Short mmCIF file of N, CA and C in Angstrom, two decimals:
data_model
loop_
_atom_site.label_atom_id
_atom_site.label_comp_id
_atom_site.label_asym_id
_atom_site.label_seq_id
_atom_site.Cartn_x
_atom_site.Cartn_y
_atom_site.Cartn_z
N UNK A 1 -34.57 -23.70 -6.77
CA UNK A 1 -33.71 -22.67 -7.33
C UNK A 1 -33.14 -21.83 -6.19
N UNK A 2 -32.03 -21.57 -6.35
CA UNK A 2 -31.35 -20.89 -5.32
C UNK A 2 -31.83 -19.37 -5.36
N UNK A 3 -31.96 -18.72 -4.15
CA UNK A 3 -32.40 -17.83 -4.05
C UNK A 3 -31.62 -16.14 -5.37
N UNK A 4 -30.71 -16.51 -5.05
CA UNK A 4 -29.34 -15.60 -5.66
C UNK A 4 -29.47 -15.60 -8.03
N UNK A 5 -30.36 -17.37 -7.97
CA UNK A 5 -30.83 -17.06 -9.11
C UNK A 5 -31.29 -16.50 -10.17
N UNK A 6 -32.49 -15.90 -9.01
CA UNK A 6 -33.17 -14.63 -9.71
C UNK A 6 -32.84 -13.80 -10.09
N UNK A 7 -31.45 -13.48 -9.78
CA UNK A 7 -31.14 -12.04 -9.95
C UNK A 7 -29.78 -12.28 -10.93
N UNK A 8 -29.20 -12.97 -10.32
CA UNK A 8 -27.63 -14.00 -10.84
C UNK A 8 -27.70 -15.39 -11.89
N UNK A 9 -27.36 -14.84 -13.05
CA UNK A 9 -27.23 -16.67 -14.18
C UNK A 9 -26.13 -17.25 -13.18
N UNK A 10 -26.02 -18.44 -12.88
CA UNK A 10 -24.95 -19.35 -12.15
C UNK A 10 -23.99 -19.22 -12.70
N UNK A 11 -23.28 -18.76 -13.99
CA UNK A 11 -21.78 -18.40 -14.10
C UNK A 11 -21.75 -16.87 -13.42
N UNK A 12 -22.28 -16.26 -13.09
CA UNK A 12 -22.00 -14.98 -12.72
C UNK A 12 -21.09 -15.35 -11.10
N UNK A 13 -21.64 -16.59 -10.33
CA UNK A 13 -20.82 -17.22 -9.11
C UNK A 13 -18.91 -16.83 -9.66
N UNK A 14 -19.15 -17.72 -11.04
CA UNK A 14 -17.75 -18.19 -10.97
C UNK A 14 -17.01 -16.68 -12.07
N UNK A 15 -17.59 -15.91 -12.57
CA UNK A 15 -17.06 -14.42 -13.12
C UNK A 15 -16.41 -13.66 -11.71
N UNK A 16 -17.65 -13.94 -10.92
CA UNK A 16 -17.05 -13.27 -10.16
C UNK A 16 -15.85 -13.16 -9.23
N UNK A 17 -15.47 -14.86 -8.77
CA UNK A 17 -14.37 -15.41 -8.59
C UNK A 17 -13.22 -15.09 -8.90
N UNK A 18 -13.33 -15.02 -10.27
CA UNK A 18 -12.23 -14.54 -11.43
C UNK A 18 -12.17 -13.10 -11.03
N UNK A 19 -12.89 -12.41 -10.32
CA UNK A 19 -12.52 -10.53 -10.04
C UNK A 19 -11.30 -10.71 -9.75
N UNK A 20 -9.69 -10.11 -10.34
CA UNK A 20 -8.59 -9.91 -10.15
C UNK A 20 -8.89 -9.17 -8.17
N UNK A 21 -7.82 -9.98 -8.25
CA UNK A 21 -7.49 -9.21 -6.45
C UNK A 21 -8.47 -9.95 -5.22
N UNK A 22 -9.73 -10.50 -5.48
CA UNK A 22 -10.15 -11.16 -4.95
C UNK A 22 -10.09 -12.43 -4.25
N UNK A 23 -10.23 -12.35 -2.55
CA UNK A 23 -9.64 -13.32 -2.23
C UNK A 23 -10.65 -14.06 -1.43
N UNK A 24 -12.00 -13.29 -0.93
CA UNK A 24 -13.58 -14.39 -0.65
C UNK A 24 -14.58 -13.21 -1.05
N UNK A 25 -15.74 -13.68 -1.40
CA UNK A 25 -16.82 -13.45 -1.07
C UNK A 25 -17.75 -14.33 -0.66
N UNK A 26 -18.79 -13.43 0.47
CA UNK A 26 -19.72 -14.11 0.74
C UNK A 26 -21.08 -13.76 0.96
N UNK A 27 -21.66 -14.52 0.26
CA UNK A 27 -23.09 -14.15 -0.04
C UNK A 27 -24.34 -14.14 0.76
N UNK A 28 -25.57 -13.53 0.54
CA UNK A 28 -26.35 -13.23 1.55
C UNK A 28 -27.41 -12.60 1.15
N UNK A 29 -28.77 -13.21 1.67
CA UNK A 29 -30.19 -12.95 1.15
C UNK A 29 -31.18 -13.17 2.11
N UNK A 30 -31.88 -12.16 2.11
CA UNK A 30 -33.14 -12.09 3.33
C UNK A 30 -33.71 -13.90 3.12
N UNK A 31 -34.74 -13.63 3.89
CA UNK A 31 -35.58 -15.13 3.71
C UNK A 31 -36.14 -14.93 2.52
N UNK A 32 -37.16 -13.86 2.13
CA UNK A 32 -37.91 -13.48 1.39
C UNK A 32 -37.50 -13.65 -0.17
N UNK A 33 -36.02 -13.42 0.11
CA UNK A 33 -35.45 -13.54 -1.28
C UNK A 33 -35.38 -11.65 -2.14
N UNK A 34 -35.63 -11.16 -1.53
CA UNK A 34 -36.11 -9.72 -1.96
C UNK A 34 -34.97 -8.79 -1.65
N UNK A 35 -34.20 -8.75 -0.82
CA UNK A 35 -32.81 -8.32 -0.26
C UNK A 35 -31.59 -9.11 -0.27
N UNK A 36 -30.78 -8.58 -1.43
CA UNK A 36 -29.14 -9.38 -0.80
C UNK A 36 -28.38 -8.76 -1.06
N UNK A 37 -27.07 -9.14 -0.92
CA UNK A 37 -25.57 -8.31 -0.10
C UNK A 37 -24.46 -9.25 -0.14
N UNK A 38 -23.56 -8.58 -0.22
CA UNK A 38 -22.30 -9.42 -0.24
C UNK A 38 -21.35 -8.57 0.01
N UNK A 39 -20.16 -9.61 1.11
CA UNK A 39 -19.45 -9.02 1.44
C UNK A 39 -17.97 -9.95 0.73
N UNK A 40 -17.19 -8.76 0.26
CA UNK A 40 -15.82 -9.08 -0.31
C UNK A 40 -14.56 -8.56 0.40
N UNK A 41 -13.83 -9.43 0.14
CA UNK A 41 -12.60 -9.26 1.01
C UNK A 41 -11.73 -9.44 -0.31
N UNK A 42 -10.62 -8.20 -0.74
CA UNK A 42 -9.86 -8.12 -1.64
C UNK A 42 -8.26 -7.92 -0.87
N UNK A 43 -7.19 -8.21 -1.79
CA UNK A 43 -5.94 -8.35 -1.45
C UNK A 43 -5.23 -7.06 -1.39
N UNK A 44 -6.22 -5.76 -2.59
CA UNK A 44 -5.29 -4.91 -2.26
C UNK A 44 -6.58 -3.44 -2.57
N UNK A 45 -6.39 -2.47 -2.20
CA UNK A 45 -7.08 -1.14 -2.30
C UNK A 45 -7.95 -0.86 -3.76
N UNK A 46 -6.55 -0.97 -5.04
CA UNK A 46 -6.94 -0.85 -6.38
C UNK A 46 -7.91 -1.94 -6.73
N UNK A 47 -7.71 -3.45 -6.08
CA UNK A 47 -8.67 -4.41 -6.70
C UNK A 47 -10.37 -3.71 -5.96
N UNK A 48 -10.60 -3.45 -5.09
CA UNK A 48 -11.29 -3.22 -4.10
C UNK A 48 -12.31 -1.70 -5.00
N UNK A 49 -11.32 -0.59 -4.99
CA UNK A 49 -12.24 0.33 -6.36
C UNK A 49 -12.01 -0.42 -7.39
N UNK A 50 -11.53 -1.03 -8.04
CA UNK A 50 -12.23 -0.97 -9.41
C UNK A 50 -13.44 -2.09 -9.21
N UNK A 51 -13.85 -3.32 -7.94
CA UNK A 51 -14.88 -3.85 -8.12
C UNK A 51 -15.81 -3.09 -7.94
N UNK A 52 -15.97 -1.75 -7.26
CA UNK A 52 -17.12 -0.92 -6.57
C UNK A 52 -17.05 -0.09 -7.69
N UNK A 53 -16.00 0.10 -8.58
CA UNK A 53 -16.58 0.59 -10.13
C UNK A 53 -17.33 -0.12 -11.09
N UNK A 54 -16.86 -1.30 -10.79
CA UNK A 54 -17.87 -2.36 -11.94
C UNK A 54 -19.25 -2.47 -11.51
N UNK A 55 -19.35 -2.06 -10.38
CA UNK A 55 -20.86 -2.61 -9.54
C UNK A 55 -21.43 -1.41 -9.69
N UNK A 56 -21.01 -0.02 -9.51
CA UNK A 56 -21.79 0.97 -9.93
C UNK A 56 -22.22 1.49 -11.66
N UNK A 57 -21.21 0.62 -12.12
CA UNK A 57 -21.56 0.71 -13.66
C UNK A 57 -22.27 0.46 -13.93
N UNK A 58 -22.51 -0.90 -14.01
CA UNK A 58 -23.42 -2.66 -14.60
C UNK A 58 -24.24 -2.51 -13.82
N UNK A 59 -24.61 -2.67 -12.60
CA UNK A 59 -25.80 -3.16 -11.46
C UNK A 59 -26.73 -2.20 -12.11
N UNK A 60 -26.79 -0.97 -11.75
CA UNK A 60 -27.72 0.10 -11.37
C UNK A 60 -28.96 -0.14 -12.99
N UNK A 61 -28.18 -0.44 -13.80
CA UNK A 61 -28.78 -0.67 -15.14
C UNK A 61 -29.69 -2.09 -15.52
N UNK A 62 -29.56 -2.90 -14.64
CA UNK A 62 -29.67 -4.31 -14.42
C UNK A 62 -31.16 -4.68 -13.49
N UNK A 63 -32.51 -4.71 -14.79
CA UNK A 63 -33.52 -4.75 -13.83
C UNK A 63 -34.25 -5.61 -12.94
N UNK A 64 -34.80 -4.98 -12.03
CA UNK A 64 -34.95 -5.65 -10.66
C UNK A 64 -33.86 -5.77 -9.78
N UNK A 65 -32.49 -4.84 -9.76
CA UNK A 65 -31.51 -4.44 -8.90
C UNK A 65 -31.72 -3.00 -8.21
N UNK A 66 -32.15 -2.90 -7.49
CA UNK A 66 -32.71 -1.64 -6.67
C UNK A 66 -31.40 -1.09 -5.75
N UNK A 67 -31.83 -0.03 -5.19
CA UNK A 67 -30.94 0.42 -4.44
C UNK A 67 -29.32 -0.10 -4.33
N UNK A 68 -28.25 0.02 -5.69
CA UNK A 68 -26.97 -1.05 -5.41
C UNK A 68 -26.35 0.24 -4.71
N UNK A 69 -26.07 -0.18 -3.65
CA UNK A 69 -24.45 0.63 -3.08
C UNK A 69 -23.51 -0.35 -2.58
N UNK A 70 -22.48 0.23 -3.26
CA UNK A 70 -20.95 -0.34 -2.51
C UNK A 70 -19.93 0.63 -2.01
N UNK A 71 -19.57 0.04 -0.13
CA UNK A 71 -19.00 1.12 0.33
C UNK A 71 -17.88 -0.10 0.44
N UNK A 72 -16.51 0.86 0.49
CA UNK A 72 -15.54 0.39 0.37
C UNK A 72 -14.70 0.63 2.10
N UNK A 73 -15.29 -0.92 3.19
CA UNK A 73 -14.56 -0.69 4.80
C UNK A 73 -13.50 -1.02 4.95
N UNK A 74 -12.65 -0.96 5.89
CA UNK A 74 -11.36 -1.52 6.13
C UNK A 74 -11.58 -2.37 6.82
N UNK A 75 -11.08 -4.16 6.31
CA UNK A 75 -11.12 -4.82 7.52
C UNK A 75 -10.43 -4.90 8.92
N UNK A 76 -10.98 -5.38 9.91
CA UNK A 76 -10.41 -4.87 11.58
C UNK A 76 -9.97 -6.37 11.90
N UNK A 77 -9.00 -6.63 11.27
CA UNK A 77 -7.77 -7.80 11.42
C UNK A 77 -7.83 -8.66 12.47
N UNK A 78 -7.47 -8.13 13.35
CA UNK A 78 -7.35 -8.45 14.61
C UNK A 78 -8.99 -9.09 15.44
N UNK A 79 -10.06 -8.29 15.34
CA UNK A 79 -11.29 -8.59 16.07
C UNK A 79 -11.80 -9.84 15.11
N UNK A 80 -10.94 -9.42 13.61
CA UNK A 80 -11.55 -10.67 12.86
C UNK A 80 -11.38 -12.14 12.91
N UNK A 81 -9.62 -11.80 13.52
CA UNK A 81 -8.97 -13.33 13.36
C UNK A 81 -9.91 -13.92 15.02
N UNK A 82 -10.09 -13.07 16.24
CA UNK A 82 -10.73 -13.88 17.10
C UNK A 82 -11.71 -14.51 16.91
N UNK A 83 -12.83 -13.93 15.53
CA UNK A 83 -14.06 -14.49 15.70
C UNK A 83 -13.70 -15.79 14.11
N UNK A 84 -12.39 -16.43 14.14
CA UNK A 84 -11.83 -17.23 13.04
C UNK A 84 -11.89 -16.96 11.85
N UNK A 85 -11.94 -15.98 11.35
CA UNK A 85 -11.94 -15.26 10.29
C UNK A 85 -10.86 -15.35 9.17
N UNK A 86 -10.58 -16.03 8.07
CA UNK A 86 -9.47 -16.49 7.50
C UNK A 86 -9.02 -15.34 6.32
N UNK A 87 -8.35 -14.71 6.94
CA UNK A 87 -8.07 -13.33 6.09
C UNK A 87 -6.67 -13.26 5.50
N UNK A 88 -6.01 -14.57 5.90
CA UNK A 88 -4.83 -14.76 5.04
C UNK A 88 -5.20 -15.86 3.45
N UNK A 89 -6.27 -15.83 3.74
CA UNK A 89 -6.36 -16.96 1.66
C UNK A 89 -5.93 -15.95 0.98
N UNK A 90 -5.69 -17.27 -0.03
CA UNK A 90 -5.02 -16.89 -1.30
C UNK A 90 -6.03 -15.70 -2.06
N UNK A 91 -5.33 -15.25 -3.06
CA UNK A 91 -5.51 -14.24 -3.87
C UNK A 91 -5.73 -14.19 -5.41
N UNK A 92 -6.73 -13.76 -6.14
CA UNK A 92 -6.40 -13.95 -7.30
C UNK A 92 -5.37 -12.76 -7.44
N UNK A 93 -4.38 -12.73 -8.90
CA UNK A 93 -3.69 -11.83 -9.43
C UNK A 93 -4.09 -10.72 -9.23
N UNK A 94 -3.67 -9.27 -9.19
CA UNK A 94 -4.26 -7.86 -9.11
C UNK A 94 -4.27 -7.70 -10.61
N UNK A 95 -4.94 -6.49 -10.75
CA UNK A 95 -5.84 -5.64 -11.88
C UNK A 95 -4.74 -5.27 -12.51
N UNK A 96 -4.25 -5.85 -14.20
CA UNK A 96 -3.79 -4.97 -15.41
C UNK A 96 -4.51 -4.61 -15.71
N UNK A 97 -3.58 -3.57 -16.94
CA UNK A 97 -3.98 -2.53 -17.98
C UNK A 97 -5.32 -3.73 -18.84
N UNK A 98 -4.47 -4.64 -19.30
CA UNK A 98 -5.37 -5.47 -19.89
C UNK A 98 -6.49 -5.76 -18.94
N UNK A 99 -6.65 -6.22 -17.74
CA UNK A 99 -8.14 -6.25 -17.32
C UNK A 99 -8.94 -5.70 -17.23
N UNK A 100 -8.92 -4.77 -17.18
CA UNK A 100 -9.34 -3.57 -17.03
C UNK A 100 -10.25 -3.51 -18.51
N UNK A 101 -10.01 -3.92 -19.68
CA UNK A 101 -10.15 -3.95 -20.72
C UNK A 101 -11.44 -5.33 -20.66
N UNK A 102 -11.19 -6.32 -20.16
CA UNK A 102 -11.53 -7.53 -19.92
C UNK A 102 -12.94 -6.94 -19.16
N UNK A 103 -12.92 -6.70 -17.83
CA UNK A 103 -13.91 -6.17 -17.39
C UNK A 103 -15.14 -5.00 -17.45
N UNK A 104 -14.45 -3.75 -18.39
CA UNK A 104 -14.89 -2.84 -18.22
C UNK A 104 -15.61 -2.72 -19.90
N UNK A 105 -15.00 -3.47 -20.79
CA UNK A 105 -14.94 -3.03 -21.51
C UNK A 105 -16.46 -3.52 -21.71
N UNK A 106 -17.76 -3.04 -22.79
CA UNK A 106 -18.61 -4.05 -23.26
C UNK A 106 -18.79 -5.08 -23.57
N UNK A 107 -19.51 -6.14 -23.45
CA UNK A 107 -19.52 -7.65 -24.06
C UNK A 107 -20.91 -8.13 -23.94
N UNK A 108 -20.86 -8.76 -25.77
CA UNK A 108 -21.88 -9.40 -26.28
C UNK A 108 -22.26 -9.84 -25.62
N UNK A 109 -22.22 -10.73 -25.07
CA UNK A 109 -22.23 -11.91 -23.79
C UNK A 109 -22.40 -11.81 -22.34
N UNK A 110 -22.72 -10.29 -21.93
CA UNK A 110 -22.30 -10.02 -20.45
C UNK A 110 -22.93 -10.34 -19.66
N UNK A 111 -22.61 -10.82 -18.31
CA UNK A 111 -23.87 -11.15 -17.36
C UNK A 111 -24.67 -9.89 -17.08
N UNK A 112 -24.67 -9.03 -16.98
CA UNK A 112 -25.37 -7.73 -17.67
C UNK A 112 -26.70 -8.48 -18.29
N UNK A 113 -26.11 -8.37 -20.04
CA UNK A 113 -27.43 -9.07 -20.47
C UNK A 113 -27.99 -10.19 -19.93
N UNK A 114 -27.51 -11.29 -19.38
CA UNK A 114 -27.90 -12.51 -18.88
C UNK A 114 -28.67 -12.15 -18.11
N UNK A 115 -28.15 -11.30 -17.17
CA UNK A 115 -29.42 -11.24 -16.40
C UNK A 115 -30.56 -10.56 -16.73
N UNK A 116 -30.84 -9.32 -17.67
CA UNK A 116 -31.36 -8.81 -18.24
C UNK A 116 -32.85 -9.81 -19.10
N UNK A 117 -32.30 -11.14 -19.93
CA UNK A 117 -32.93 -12.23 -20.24
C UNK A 117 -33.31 -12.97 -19.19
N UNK A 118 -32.16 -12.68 -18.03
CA UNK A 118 -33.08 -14.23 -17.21
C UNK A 118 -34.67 -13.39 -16.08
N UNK A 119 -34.37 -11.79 -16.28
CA UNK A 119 -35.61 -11.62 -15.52
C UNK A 119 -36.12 -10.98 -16.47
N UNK A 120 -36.01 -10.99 -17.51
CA UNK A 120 -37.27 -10.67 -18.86
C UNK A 120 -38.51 -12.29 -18.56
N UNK A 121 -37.75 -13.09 -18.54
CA UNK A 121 -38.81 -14.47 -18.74
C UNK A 121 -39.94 -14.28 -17.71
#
C-alpha cells in the first residue's frame, strides 16, 4: 500500500488533478509514513487561494491530519528553470462561479468522508 493511502482513498490522486488552475503537484512522505507535504504549482494567484481555502476547510476536520498548513510562495522562475524545472505545463481551466460550487460546496460522497471511513477501519 502506498504510503499516501492512509491518509488519501486513490481517487483523491485524480480529484485533485481536476483542482481548476492546477498545473503539477508533487507529492511527499517521510520514510516513516507519519509526515507528508505537497508541493503545487498553479497557473494563476485565484486558483492558488482558493486551493489553500479548500485545504484549510476539509483537512483540519479530517482525522489523523495534524498540523495542515498551507502557505501560499512565489515561484523563483529563473533558479527553477536551471535546476530543469518544467514550469511551462499545461493548465487545467481557472476557477468559476460554478466551481466554486463544485468544490466548496458539501458532498455526500466527499473525500472528506472517504477518508474519514478509510481511517475509521
Amino acid at each position: 500500500m502506498d504510503k499516501a493511502e492512509k491518509f488519501f482513498p486513490p481517487e483523491t490522486e485524480k480529484e485533485i488533478a481536476d483542482f481548476p488552475g492546477l498545473k503539477r503537484k508533487v507529492w511527499a512522505v517521510s520514510p516513516d509514513g507519519r509526515r507528508g507535504t505537497g508541493f503545487y504549482l498553479f497557473a494563476d494567484r485565484e486558483s492558488e487561494e482558493k486551493r489553500a481555502e479548500y485545504a484549510k476547510r476539509f483537512y483540519p476536520k479530517t482525522p489523523g491530519l495534524y498540523n495542515v498548513k498551507c502557505d501560499i510562495l512565489e515561484a523563483m522562475e529563473a533558479s527553477s528553470r536551471v535546476t530543469r524545472a518544467d514550469l511551462n505545463c499545461p493548465a487545467n481551466p481557472g476557477f468559476t462561479p460554478a466551481d466554486y460550487e463544485v468544490w466548496f460546496a458539501p458532498k455526500k460522497n466527499s473525500t472528506l468522508r472517504k477518508i474519514k471511513r478509510l481511517l475509521a477501519k
